[in-house]
């Protein structure tokens, strides 16, 4: 970048924002051990104004991860435990009658926050699941015909358990497509698990992040500067064609009944730009697309039953497609 007087200011602001967001990993590591890919995915989603589906077995620090991210970014966060009896108004808020004034007043629900943790979203019926759709897409909530804007930034981090499906309501494809990324939270390695236990033995309390030394390293202003810089990240026609070829290949795969939609292609382009900027470039290269292809597309494709019985996974299909689609030079 040409360090002229005209662009030195914006460039300096973007560089400061990038340094602040890079510091998130070290800060969140004070509370969460070994989840760098998930931290990066959440930051990419914030930069793209998208939402994240976190999949992992219970006890792998999904809730702690979101709380630590909110603390490090100085953002408000709320958690909703999704259950079969949860009503839409429990998420969005409702009109409450005030006997003193003889009027109805709106009581906002937990969705009015910066980071909403929708815990076990597949345990609540579709009616309540859909109450999040307007909030995720329009960034507003309409109650009694009145739209109410949500705070900015706003991110839904929804979790689901990949192994326990009894009594659940799987998210339909149309709703899955609303999530920018699907991040898998793996079990920790042996050394990471030893580190977790050592911290707890030394007095670490996951409910008291301040005592763990976690402090804000960035804020909404840095996030806004970063979003502006990402929007200026250059995408060549060759990269655009590469993204389209990958998504079209998913629609032609014999292992899939459903491939990535044009919205999926748009999402892959957006996440690739955010990743390119985070890694210090103002242009996108094929490796950026490859790095974000799995988390951006794995929940947007649907396996054929016979392929699933043979042990094929969405990740393995997308990985094979990445190996087959010609890479632009």
Coordinates of C-alpha atoms in Angstrom, one line a residue:
X1 CA 0.0 0.0 0.0
X2 CA 1.3 3.4 -0.9
X3 CA 1.9 5.3 2.3
X4 CA 0.7 8.7 1.1
X5 CA -0.7 11.4 3.2
X6 CA -4.2 10.8 1.9
X7 CA -4.5 7.2 3.0
X8 CA -2.1 7.1 5.9
X9 CA -4.9 7.8 8.4
X10 CA -7.3 5.0 7.2
X11 CA -4.5 2.6 6.8
X12 CA -3.2 3.3 10.3
X13 CA -6.7 2.7 11.6
X14 CA -7.1 -0.6 9.8
X15 CA -3.7 -1.7 11.0
X16 CA -4.6 -0.9 14.6
X17 CA -7.9 -2.7 14.3
X18 CA -6.1 -5.8 12.8
X19 CA -3.6 -5.8 15.7
X20 CA -6.4 -5.6 18.2
X21 CA -8.3 -8.5 16.7
X22 CA -5.1 -10.5 16.4
X23 CA -4.7 -9.9 20.2
X24 CA -8.0 -11.7 20.8
X25 CA -6.5 -15.1 20.5
X26 CA -4.0 -14.5 23.2
X27 CA -6.6 -12.9 25.4
X28 CA -9.2 -15.6 25.0
X29 CA -6.5 -18.2 25.6
X30 CA -6.4 -17.0 29.2
X31 CA -9.9 -18.7 29.6
X32 CA -10.2 -21.2 26.7
X33 CA -7.5 -23.7 25.8
X34 CA -6.8 -24.8 22.3
X35 CA -9.7 -23.4 20.3
X36 CA -7.9 -20.9 18.0
X37 CA -9.9 -22.0 14.8
X38 CA -13.2 -21.4 16.6
X39 CA -12.0 -18.0 17.8
X40 CA -10.9 -17.0 14.3
X41 CA -14.3 -18.2 12.9
X42 CA -16.2 -16.1 15.3
X43 CA -14.1 -13.0 14.5
X44 CA -14.6 -13.7 10.7
X45 CA -18.4 -13.8 11.4
X46 CA -18.3 -10.5 13.2
X47 CA -16.4 -8.9 10.4
X48 CA -18.9 -10.2 7.8
X49 CA -22.0 -9.4 10.0
X50 CA -22.8 -13.2 10.0
X51 CA -23.9 -15.8 12.5
X52 CA -22.2 -19.0 13.6
X53 CA -23.4 -22.5 14.3
X54 CA -21.2 -24.3 16.9
X55 CA -21.3 -28.0 16.9
X56 CA -19.6 -30.1 19.6
X57 CA -20.3 -32.5 22.5
X58 CA -21.2 -31.1 25.9
X59 CA -18.3 -29.8 28.0
X60 CA -15.9 -28.5 25.3
X61 CA -16.3 -24.8 26.4
X62 CA -18.7 -23.5 23.8
X63 CA -20.4 -21.2 26.3
X64 CA -17.1 -20.1 27.8
X65 CA -15.7 -19.4 24.3
X66 CA -18.6 -17.0 23.5
X67 CA -18.4 -15.3 27.0
X68 CA -14.7 -14.9 26.7
X69 CA -15.0 -13.3 23.2
X70 CA -17.6 -10.9 24.4
X71 CA -15.4 -9.9 27.4
X72 CA -12.3 -9.4 25.1
X73 CA -14.3 -7.3 22.7
X74 CA -16.2 -5.4 25.4
X75 CA -19.6 -6.5 24.0
X76 CA -22.8 -7.4 25.8
X77 CA -23.7 -11.1 25.7
X78 CA -26.8 -13.1 26.8
X79 CA -27.4 -16.9 26.8
X80 CA -30.7 -18.6 26.1
X81 CA -31.1 -22.3 26.9
X82 CA -33.4 -23.6 24.1
X83 CA -35.9 -26.2 25.5
X84 CA -39.1 -27.8 24.0
X85 CA -41.3 -25.5 26.0
X86 CA -39.5 -22.2 25.0
X87 CA -41.8 -19.7 23.4
X88 CA -40.9 -17.1 20.7
X89 CA -41.6 -14.3 23.1
X90 CA -39.1 -15.8 25.5
X91 CA -36.4 -14.9 22.9
X92 CA -37.7 -11.7 21.3
X93 CA -39.6 -10.1 24.1
X94 CA -43.3 -9.2 24.5
X95 CA -45.8 -6.6 25.4
X96 CA -46.6 -6.4 29.1
X97 CA -49.6 -4.7 30.6
X98 CA -48.8 -2.1 33.2
X99 CA -51.8 -1.7 35.6
X100 CA -50.5 1.7 36.9
X101 CA -50.5 3.3 33.5
X102 CA -53.2 1.1 31.9
X103 CA -50.9 0.7 28.9
X104 CA -48.8 -2.0 27.3
X105 CA -45.1 -1.6 27.3
X106 CA -42.5 -3.6 25.4
X107 CA -40.1 -5.8 27.5
X108 CA -37.1 -6.7 25.3
X109 CA -36.0 -10.3 25.3
X110 CA -32.5 -11.7 25.4
X111 CA -32.1 -11.2 21.7
X112 CA -31.4 -7.5 22.3
X113 CA -27.7 -8.0 22.9
X114 CA -24.4 -8.0 20.9
X115 CA -23.6 -11.7 21.2
X116 CA -26.5 -14.1 21.7
X117 CA -25.6 -17.7 22.7
X118 CA -28.5 -19.9 21.5
X119 CA -27.7 -23.0 23.4
X120 CA -28.9 -26.3 21.9
X121 CA -31.0 -24.6 19.3
X122 CA -32.2 -27.9 17.9
X123 CA -34.0 -28.8 21.2
X124 CA -36.8 -26.2 20.6
X125 CA -39.7 -26.5 18.2
X126 CA -39.5 -24.9 14.7
X127 CA -41.9 -22.1 15.8
X128 CA -39.3 -20.8 18.3
X129 CA -36.4 -21.5 16.1
X130 CA -38.0 -19.3 13.4
X131 CA -38.3 -16.5 15.9
X132 CA -34.6 -15.9 15.4
X133 CA -34.8 -15.8 11.6
X134 CA -36.0 -12.1 11.4
X135 CA -33.4 -11.1 14.0
X136 CA -30.6 -12.9 12.1
X137 CA -31.5 -11.6 8.6
X138 CA -33.2 -8.2 9.2
X139 CA -31.4 -7.4 12.5
X140 CA -34.7 -6.3 14.0
X141 CA -37.5 -7.8 15.9
X142 CA -41.2 -7.1 15.1
X143 CA -43.7 -7.3 17.9
X144 CA -47.3 -6.2 17.5
X145 CA -46.4 -4.8 14.1
X146 CA -43.7 -2.5 15.4
X147 CA -40.1 -3.2 14.2
X148 CA -37.4 -2.7 16.8
X149 CA -33.7 -2.6 15.7
X150 CA -31.2 -4.8 17.4
X151 CA -27.8 -3.5 18.6
X152 CA -24.8 -3.4 16.3
X153 CA -22.7 -5.6 16.3
X154 CA -25.1 -8.5 16.6
X155 CA -24.1 -12.1 16.3
X156 CA -26.0 -15.3 17.0
X157 CA -23.8 -18.2 18.1
X158 CA -26.1 -21.2 18.2
X159 CA -24.9 -24.6 19.5
X160 CA -26.1 -28.1 18.9
X161 CA -25.0 -31.5 20.1
X162 CA -23.8 -33.8 17.2
X163 CA -24.5 -37.1 19.0
X164 CA -27.7 -36.8 20.9
X165 CA -30.7 -36.5 18.5
X166 CA -33.5 -37.9 20.6
X167 CA -36.2 -35.3 21.2
X168 CA -34.6 -32.7 18.9
X169 CA -35.9 -30.7 16.0
X170 CA -33.2 -30.6 13.3
X171 CA -32.8 -27.2 11.7
X172 CA -34.2 -27.1 8.1
X173 CA -31.9 -26.4 5.2
X174 CA -33.3 -22.9 4.7
X175 CA -32.5 -22.0 8.3
X176 CA -29.0 -23.6 8.2
X177 CA -28.3 -21.5 5.2
X178 CA -28.8 -18.4 7.3
X179 CA -25.7 -19.2 9.3
X180 CA -22.5 -17.8 7.8
X181 CA -20.3 -20.5 9.3
X182 CA -20.6 -23.9 10.9
X183 CA -17.7 -24.5 13.3
X184 CA -16.9 -27.9 14.8
X185 CA -15.6 -27.7 18.4
X186 CA -13.4 -30.8 18.8
X187 CA -12.4 -32.6 22.0
X188 CA -9.1 -31.2 23.3
X189 CA -5.8 -33.0 22.7
X190 CA -4.2 -34.8 25.7
X191 CA -1.9 -31.9 26.4
X192 CA -4.7 -29.3 26.1
X193 CA -6.8 -31.3 28.5
X194 CA -3.9 -31.5 31.0
X195 CA -3.6 -27.7 30.7
X196 CA -7.4 -27.3 31.4
X197 CA -7.2 -29.4 34.5
X198 CA -4.0 -27.7 35.7
X199 CA -5.8 -24.3 35.5
X200 CA -8.7 -25.6 37.5
X201 CA -6.4 -27.0 40.1
X202 CA -4.7 -23.6 40.3
X203 CA -8.1 -22.0 41.1
X204 CA -9.4 -21.0 37.7
X205 CA -13.1 -20.1 37.8
X206 CA -14.9 -20.1 34.4
X207 CA -17.6 -17.9 35.9
X208 CA -15.1 -15.2 36.8
X209 CA -13.2 -14.2 33.7
X210 CA -11.9 -11.0 35.2
X211 CA -10.1 -13.0 37.9
X212 CA -8.5 -15.0 35.1
X213 CA -6.9 -11.7 33.8
X214 CA -9.1 -11.5 30.7
X215 CA -9.5 -7.8 29.7
X216 CA -11.0 -6.0 26.7
X217 CA -8.4 -5.7 23.8
X218 CA -10.8 -4.3 21.2
X219 CA -14.2 -2.7 21.0
X220 CA -17.0 -1.8 18.6
X221 CA -14.9 1.0 17.1
X222 CA -12.1 -1.3 16.1
X223 CA -14.6 -3.8 14.7
X224 CA -16.2 -1.1 12.6
X225 CA -12.8 0.0 11.3
X226 CA -12.0 -3.6 10.5
X227 CA -15.2 -4.1 8.6
X228 CA -14.5 -1.0 6.5
X229 CA -11.0 -2.3 5.7
X230 CA -12.4 -5.8 4.7
X231 CA -14.9 -4.1 2.4
X232 CA -11.9 -2.6 0.5
X233 CA -10.1 -6.0 0.1
X234 CA -9.7 -6.6 -3.6
X235 CA -11.2 -9.7 -5.3
X236 CA -10.0 -10.5 -8.8
X237 CA -12.3 -11.9 -11.5
X238 CA -10.3 -15.2 -11.3
X239 CA -11.0 -15.6 -7.6
X240 CA -14.7 -14.8 -8.2
X241 CA -14.8 -17.5 -10.8
X242 CA -13.0 -19.9 -8.5
X243 CA -15.6 -19.5 -5.8
X244 CA -18.4 -20.0 -8.3
X245 CA -16.7 -23.2 -9.7
X246 CA -16.4 -24.7 -6.2
X247 CA -20.1 -24.0 -5.4
X248 CA -21.3 -25.3 -8.8
X249 CA -19.2 -28.5 -8.2
X250 CA -21.1 -29.2 -5.0
X251 CA -24.4 -29.1 -7.0
X252 CA -23.0 -31.6 -9.5
X253 CA -21.4 -34.0 -6.9
X254 CA -22.9 -37.5 -7.0
X255 CA -22.6 -37.8 -3.2
X256 CA -24.9 -34.8 -2.6
X257 CA -28.6 -34.2 -3.0
X258 CA -28.2 -30.5 -2.3
X259 CA -25.3 -28.3 -3.2
X260 CA -24.3 -24.8 -2.1
X261 CA -26.7 -22.1 -3.2
X262 CA -25.7 -18.7 -4.6
X263 CA -26.0 -17.4 -1.0
X264 CA -23.4 -19.9 -0.1
X265 CA -21.1 -18.6 -2.9
X266 CA -21.6 -15.1 -1.6
X267 CA -20.8 -16.2 1.9
X268 CA -17.6 -18.0 0.8
X269 CA -16.5 -14.8 -1.0
X270 CA -17.2 -12.7 2.1
X271 CA -15.4 -15.0 4.6
X272 CA -12.4 -15.3 2.2
X273 CA -12.1 -11.5 2.1
X274 CA -12.3 -11.3 5.9
X275 CA -9.6 -14.0 6.3
X276 CA -7.4 -12.4 3.7
X277 CA -7.5 -9.1 5.6
X278 CA -6.9 -10.8 9.0
X279 CA -3.8 -12.4 7.6
X280 CA -2.4 -9.0 6.5
X281 CA -3.3 -8.8 2.8
X282 CA -5.6 -6.4 0.9
X283 CA -6.4 -8.9 -1.8
X284 CA -7.8 -12.5 -1.9
X285 CA -5.8 -15.5 -3.0
X286 CA -7.0 -19.1 -3.6
X287 CA -5.6 -20.3 -0.3
X288 CA -8.0 -17.9 1.5
X289 CA -11.0 -19.5 -0.3
X290 CA -9.6 -23.0 0.6
X291 CA -9.2 -22.0 4.2
X292 CA -12.8 -21.0 4.6
X293 CA -14.5 -23.5 2.3
X294 CA -15.2 -26.1 4.9
X295 CA -16.8 -24.0 7.7
X296 CA -18.7 -21.9 5.1
X297 CA -20.1 -24.7 3.0
X298 CA -20.4 -27.9 5.2
X299 CA -23.9 -27.0 6.5
X300 CA -25.1 -25.8 3.1
X301 CA -24.8 -29.2 1.4
X302 CA -26.9 -32.4 2.0
X303 CA -25.5 -35.9 1.6
X304 CA -27.3 -38.7 -0.2
X305 CA -28.4 -41.4 2.2
X306 CA -26.4 -44.1 0.4
X307 CA -23.3 -41.9 0.6
X308 CA -23.9 -41.3 4.3
X309 CA -24.2 -45.1 4.9
X310 CA -20.8 -45.5 3.2
X311 CA -19.2 -43.1 5.7
X312 CA -18.9 -40.1 3.4
X313 CA -19.1 -36.8 5.2
X314 CA -19.8 -33.3 4.0
X315 CA -16.3 -32.3 4.8
X316 CA -14.8 -35.2 2.8
X317 CA -16.9 -34.2 -0.3
X318 CA -15.9 -30.5 -0.1
X319 CA -12.2 -31.5 0.4
X320 CA -12.4 -33.7 -2.7
X321 CA -14.0 -30.9 -4.7
X322 CA -11.2 -28.5 -3.6
X323 CA -8.7 -31.0 -4.9
X324 CA -10.5 -31.3 -8.2
X325 CA -11.5 -27.7 -9.1
X326 CA -8.7 -25.9 -11.1
X327 CA -6.9 -23.3 -9.0
X328 CA -6.4 -19.9 -10.7
X329 CA -2.8 -18.9 -11.3

